[in-house]
Structures are given as C-alpha cells and as structure tokens.
Tab-separated table of C-alpha atoms in Angstrom:
chain	number	residue	atom	x	y	z
A	24	GLY	CA	-63.288	-91.048	2.506
A	25	ALA	CA	-64.691	-88.418	4.792
A	26	GLY	CA	-61.347	-87.510	6.220
A	27	VAL	CA	-57.785	-88.623	6.693
A	28	SER	CA	-57.680	-91.817	8.670
A	29	GLN	CA	-54.686	-93.048	10.630
A	30	SER	CA	-54.198	-96.356	12.354
A	31	PRO	CA	-53.530	-97.415	14.951
A	32	SER	CA	-54.436	-94.405	17.084
A	33	ASN	CA	-52.109	-95.613	19.812
A	34	LYS	CA	-49.197	-98.030	19.692
A	35	VAL	CA	-46.973	-99.219	22.501
A	36	THR	CA	-43.970	-101.205	21.408
A	37	GLU	CA	-40.807	-102.552	22.928
A	38	LYS	CA	-37.491	-101.011	22.088
A	39	GLY	CA	-35.941	-102.761	19.098
A	40	LYS	CA	-39.223	-103.837	17.516
A	41	ASP	CA	-40.423	-102.635	14.123
A	42	VAL	CA	-43.673	-100.701	13.782
A	43	GLU	CA	-45.834	-99.812	10.819
A	44	LEU	CA	-48.154	-96.834	10.814
A	45	ARG	CA	-50.887	-96.412	8.262
A	46	CYS	CA	-52.477	-93.378	6.657
A	47	ASP	CA	-55.555	-93.340	4.418
A	48	PRO	CA	-55.749	-89.937	2.728
A	49	ILE	CA	-58.856	-88.278	1.409
A	50	SER	CA	-59.817	-89.785	-1.929
A	51	GLY	CA	-58.444	-87.766	-4.817
A	52	HIS	CA	-55.780	-86.004	-2.775
A	53	THR	CA	-52.537	-86.248	-4.664
A	54	ALA	CA	-50.208	-84.959	-1.955
A	55	LEU	CA	-49.512	-86.742	1.327
A	56	TYR	CA	-47.276	-85.710	4.194
A	57	TRP	CA	-45.917	-87.369	7.320
A	58	TYR	CA	-44.878	-85.332	10.353
A	59	ARG	CA	-43.562	-86.225	13.771
A	60	GLN	CA	-44.504	-84.249	16.852
A	61	ARG	CA	-42.790	-84.814	20.153
A	62	LEU	CA	-44.581	-83.803	23.337
A	63	GLY	CA	-44.977	-80.043	23.537
A	64	GLN	CA	-43.061	-79.481	20.329
A	65	GLY	CA	-43.867	-78.371	16.793
A	66	LEU	CA	-44.319	-80.517	13.711
A	67	GLU	CA	-41.195	-82.071	12.275
A	68	PHE	CA	-41.451	-82.824	8.564
A	69	LEU	CA	-40.588	-86.402	7.654
A	70	ILE	CA	-41.601	-87.182	4.076
A	71	TYR	CA	-43.803	-85.825	1.282
A	72	PHE	CA	-45.448	-87.650	-1.617
A	73	GLN	CA	-46.812	-85.739	-4.609
A	74	GLY	CA	-48.571	-87.829	-7.235
A	75	ASN	CA	-46.171	-90.075	-9.095
A	76	SER	CA	-43.137	-87.887	-8.445
A	77	ALA	CA	-40.220	-89.152	-6.413
A	78	PRO	CA	-40.987	-88.515	-2.732
A	79	ASP	CA	-39.167	-85.846	-0.769
A	80	LYS	CA	-37.483	-87.901	1.937
A	81	SER	CA	-35.316	-85.094	3.225
A	82	GLY	CA	-36.940	-85.087	6.671
A	83	LEU	CA	-36.460	-88.733	7.564
A	84	PRO	CA	-34.195	-88.713	10.651
A	85	SER	CA	-32.373	-91.975	10.006
A	86	ASP	CA	-32.333	-95.017	7.768
A	87	ARG	CA	-34.556	-96.769	10.315
A	88	PHE	CA	-37.420	-94.697	8.923
A	89	SER	CA	-39.042	-95.407	5.583
A	90	ALA	CA	-42.372	-94.740	3.945
A	91	GLU	CA	-44.240	-96.027	0.955
A	92	ARG	CA	-47.256	-94.874	-0.944
A	93	THR	CA	-49.021	-96.744	-3.701
A	94	GLY	CA	-50.265	-94.300	-6.309
A	95	GLU	CA	-52.506	-91.766	-4.638
A	96	SER	CA	-53.798	-94.060	-1.950
A	97	VAL	CA	-52.658	-95.509	1.343
A	98	SER	CA	-49.273	-94.719	2.810
A	99	THR	CA	-47.347	-96.630	5.438
A	100	LEU	CA	-44.565	-95.274	7.619
A	101	THR	CA	-42.240	-97.945	8.950
A	102	ILE	CA	-39.846	-97.503	11.820
A	103	GLN	CA	-37.349	-100.301	12.262
A	104	ARG	CA	-35.560	-101.171	15.497
A	105	THR	CA	-37.510	-98.557	17.433
A	106	GLN	CA	-35.750	-96.427	20.012
A	107	GLN	CA	-37.215	-94.537	22.945
A	108	GLU	CA	-36.567	-91.238	21.183
A	109	ASP	CA	-39.000	-92.368	18.480
A	110	SER	CA	-41.840	-91.896	20.968
A	111	ALA	CA	-44.050	-89.184	19.526
A	112	VAL	CA	-47.301	-88.542	17.712
A	113	TYR	CA	-46.999	-89.267	14.011
A	114	LEU	CA	-49.328	-87.119	11.929
A	115	CYS	CA	-50.388	-87.635	8.350
A	116	ALA	CA	-51.931	-84.965	6.138
A	117	SER	CA	-53.184	-84.827	2.574
A	118	THR	CA	-54.024	-82.055	0.113
A	119	ARG	CA	-55.491	-81.827	-3.340
A	120	GLY	CA	-52.039	-80.815	-4.514
A	121	GLY	CA	-51.356	-78.191	-7.128
A	122	TYR	CA	-51.063	-74.601	-5.936
A	123	ARG	CA	-51.767	-75.416	-2.370
A	124	THR	CA	-55.019	-75.648	-0.643
A	125	GLU	CA	-55.575	-76.535	2.965
A	126	ALA	CA	-54.056	-79.657	4.426
A	127	PHE	CA	-56.363	-82.135	6.088
A	128	PHE	CA	-54.832	-83.948	9.020
A	129	GLY	CA	-55.541	-87.299	10.548
A	130	GLN	CA	-55.755	-87.638	14.327
A	131	GLY	CA	-52.307	-89.129	14.465
A	132	THR	CA	-50.744	-92.252	15.899
A	133	ARG	CA	-49.301	-91.899	19.369
A	134	LEU	CA	-46.252	-94.152	19.472
A	135	THR	CA	-44.719	-95.081	22.794
A	136	VAL	CA	-41.503	-97.071	22.840
A	137	VAL	CA	-40.821	-98.747	26.184
B	18	SER	CA	-35.170	-73.331	5.075
B	19	GLN	CA	-38.451	-71.531	4.731
B	20	GLN	CA	-39.528	-72.539	8.198
B	21	GLY	CA	-42.120	-70.394	9.878
B	22	GLU	CA	-41.385	-69.287	13.399
B	23	GLU	CA	-44.276	-68.308	15.629
B	24	ASP	CA	-44.005	-65.721	18.310
B	25	PRO	CA	-44.689	-65.752	21.206
B	26	GLN	CA	-44.156	-69.385	22.145
B	27	ALA	CA	-46.877	-69.125	24.770
B	28	LEU	CA	-49.614	-66.597	25.426
B	29	SER	CA	-52.070	-66.407	28.293
B	30	ILE	CA	-55.016	-64.005	28.199
B	31	GLN	CA	-58.402	-63.476	29.801
B	32	GLU	CA	-61.613	-64.407	28.048
B	33	GLY	CA	-62.881	-61.527	25.941
B	34	GLU	CA	-59.425	-60.135	25.219
B	35	ASN	CA	-57.786	-60.236	21.803
B	36	ALA	CA	-54.900	-62.591	21.075
B	37	THR	CA	-52.208	-61.793	18.528
B	38	MET	CA	-49.680	-64.305	17.280
B	39	ASN	CA	-46.918	-63.668	14.784
B	40	CYS	CA	-45.153	-65.818	12.248
B	41	SER	CA	-41.913	-65.113	10.415
B	42	TYR	CA	-40.447	-67.078	7.552
B	43	LYS	CA	-37.266	-67.038	5.540
B	44	THR	CA	-37.889	-67.539	1.832
B	45	SER	CA	-40.440	-66.484	-0.767
B	46	ILE	CA	-43.765	-68.227	-0.416
B	47	ASN	CA	-46.773	-69.075	-2.503
B	48	ASN	CA	-49.144	-68.883	0.418
B	49	LEU	CA	-49.241	-69.011	4.208
B	50	GLN	CA	-51.723	-70.896	6.326
B	51	TRP	CA	-52.681	-70.961	9.994
B	52	TYR	CA	-53.749	-74.105	11.806
B	53	ARG	CA	-55.046	-74.913	15.278
B	54	GLN	CA	-54.256	-78.009	17.291
B	55	ASN	CA	-56.199	-79.147	20.323
B	56	SER	CA	-54.787	-81.693	22.740
B	57	GLY	CA	-51.754	-82.642	20.664
B	58	ARG	CA	-53.643	-84.457	17.915
B	59	GLY	CA	-54.761	-83.514	14.399
B	60	LEU	CA	-54.453	-79.973	13.146
B	61	VAL	CA	-57.414	-78.050	11.820
B	62	HIS	CA	-57.065	-75.526	9.039
B	63	LEU	CA	-58.101	-71.990	9.988
B	64	ILE	CA	-57.246	-69.692	7.125
B	65	LEU	CA	-55.072	-69.424	4.029
B	66	ILE	CA	-53.650	-66.177	2.710
B	67	ARG	CA	-51.958	-66.006	-0.667
B	68	SER	CA	-48.773	-64.118	-1.309
B	69	ASN	CA	-50.614	-61.390	-3.257
B	70	GLU	CA	-53.062	-60.776	-0.398
B	71	ARG	CA	-52.413	-58.477	2.551
B	72	GLU	CA	-55.313	-59.196	4.870
B	73	LYS	CA	-58.000	-61.799	5.265
B	74	HIS	CA	-60.890	-62.272	7.682
B	75	SER	CA	-62.815	-65.313	8.829
B	76	GLY	CA	-65.268	-64.824	11.673
B	77	ARG	CA	-63.253	-63.701	14.708
B	78	LEU	CA	-59.976	-64.348	12.901
B	79	ARG	CA	-57.945	-61.738	11.079
B	80	VAL	CA	-54.741	-62.611	9.272
B	81	THR	CA	-52.284	-60.168	7.789
B	82	LEU	CA	-49.337	-60.864	5.526
B	83	ASP	CA	-46.354	-58.637	4.890
B	84	THR	CA	-44.193	-60.268	2.236
B	85	SER	CA	-41.604	-57.485	2.423
B	86	LYS	CA	-40.987	-58.380	6.072
B	87	LYS	CA	-41.673	-62.082	5.540
B	88	SER	CA	-44.138	-62.065	8.392
B	89	SER	CA	-47.769	-62.770	9.168
B	90	SER	CA	-49.993	-62.201	12.163
B	91	LEU	CA	-53.086	-63.982	13.407
B	92	LEU	CA	-55.520	-61.982	15.504
B	93	ILE	CA	-58.300	-63.701	17.431
B	94	THR	CA	-60.816	-61.172	18.670
B	95	ALA	CA	-63.070	-61.557	21.717
B	96	SER	CA	-61.320	-64.760	22.738
B	97	ARG	CA	-63.148	-67.633	24.387
B	98	ALA	CA	-61.971	-70.455	26.607
B	99	ALA	CA	-62.574	-72.794	23.655
B	100	ASP	CA	-59.857	-70.954	21.720
B	101	THR	CA	-57.288	-72.514	24.045
B	102	ALA	CA	-55.034	-74.495	21.711
B	103	SER	CA	-51.715	-74.399	19.895
B	104	TYR	CA	-51.588	-72.320	16.739
B	105	PHE	CA	-49.194	-73.006	13.881
B	106	CYS	CA	-48.323	-71.201	10.706
B	107	ALA	CA	-47.311	-73.169	7.633
B	108	THR	CA	-45.615	-71.977	4.483
B	109	ASP	CA	-44.957	-73.435	1.093
B	110	ALA	CA	-43.066	-72.165	-1.899
B	111	GLY	CA	-45.445	-73.457	-4.537
B	112	TYR	CA	-46.301	-76.551	-6.478
B	113	GLY	CA	-44.206	-79.552	-5.575
B	114	GLN	CA	-42.936	-77.943	-2.394
B	115	ASN	CA	-43.747	-79.362	0.987
B	116	PHE	CA	-45.446	-77.535	3.837
B	117	VAL	CA	-43.153	-76.346	6.594
B	118	PHE	CA	-44.627	-75.684	10.017
B	119	GLY	CA	-43.289	-73.490	12.748
B	120	PRO	CA	-43.023	-74.572	16.404
B	121	GLY	CA	-46.371	-73.017	17.292
B	122	THR	CA	-47.841	-70.651	19.850
B	123	ARG	CA	-49.620	-72.169	22.839
B	124	LEU	CA	-52.610	-69.974	23.647
B	125	SER	CA	-54.398	-70.236	26.975
B	126	VAL	CA	-57.649	-68.320	27.379
B	127	LEU	CA	-58.626	-68.078	31.026
B	128	PRO	CA	-62.317	-67.861	31.940
C-alpha cells in the first residue's frame, strides 16, 4: 500500500468492553511496531514484530493487551476489558527491517474509554 | 534501557530564529533518528544518522551525533510557524532490536 493504514481512526467504547485495533503495514515491510501515546506524552512501546521471529511483547502493560500478526501483513491489537486509563492514541509503524531504515507511521487510532 | 531523552521538554521561539533540541541515550546504538509529530497523530521521519556519522544535513535541518557522550542534537535553522510540532529522537541497537522513542520536545514557533 501507499502507507501504513490504521483503523478505526477513532473509537469510543464503554469501560469493560473489548476493542480491536487494526494496522495494515506497507507491503514488504518485515517489521511492525505498536506504540501507545497518552495526551501530551511520548510514545510508549508496546510490541514489536520482526518477520517470523517471536514478537517482543515486553512493552505490553498488562495481560489485557495482546497483538497478533499474520506473516508480514496485517496486525491487530486487542485490548480486553478496557479501562479509562487505556484512553490514548495507538500508533502503528512499519519498517523494511534489517539494519534500520526509517519507520513509517500510521495516523493512529484515538481510543476513548468512557 | 536505551531510551532517548529529549531536552528541553518545551521550547518557544520567534519565527526566523534557530531551534536546538538535544537527545541523550543510554546504550550503544546502530543509528539514531529524529521524527516530527503534528497534532498528536502519526510521526514523520526527518533524518537518520548512523553511529559512524558525526553530522548530517537535510534542508534546514542539521543533526549531530556524539557517540562518546551518547547524545545527539537537532538544529532547525530559520524556523517557521509551520515547524511548530513535537520532535522525537529514536534509537535502536541494531537488527532485531526495537525502536525506543524519547518523550519529545514540544516546539512552538511564534509568528
């Protein structure tokens, strides 16, 4: 694709509901990242996929958070039993992998838990 | 952690002035990148400097890297109101390592 695509762009959900966020990386990009950004804050690393290697899940804040990626394509980030503190913008990025080139970011999903 | 830390957290300057932002990190890196973020959405890549490079230019941007001090600086010359954004540095330690972003510098360029 032309760029990294994230959907939905905005999501309002009730506390306790599950949500699923989607990221379509640039075709051929082997590495995919998820970050969380609270209002006025920096990027908080969540999870990293690199090709067929086991993902680096070290940034996931709790077992309510999980992410999947099929091969080198779409990734979904799932948040179960959402809490108000989960409200943030969730950003996805992809790179060609290897010895690092620039990361291309999607426009993010703004999640609001009410 | 190899987290980058930007300094200052916020910077306000007049249009036409130069803006300098700094980034420090903790561990050895493969390269360091700077990104800009407008309006709290997607980040846009500005410039990448590799660990064996000391300085790099791109238009009005100048980036330096001092691996002995584990620090980098981003200079924006002749700033414009459109440069108003948050600026982040990101580091990685090489293949298979994830990017780590600092908290960012919020730059305001006043007309």
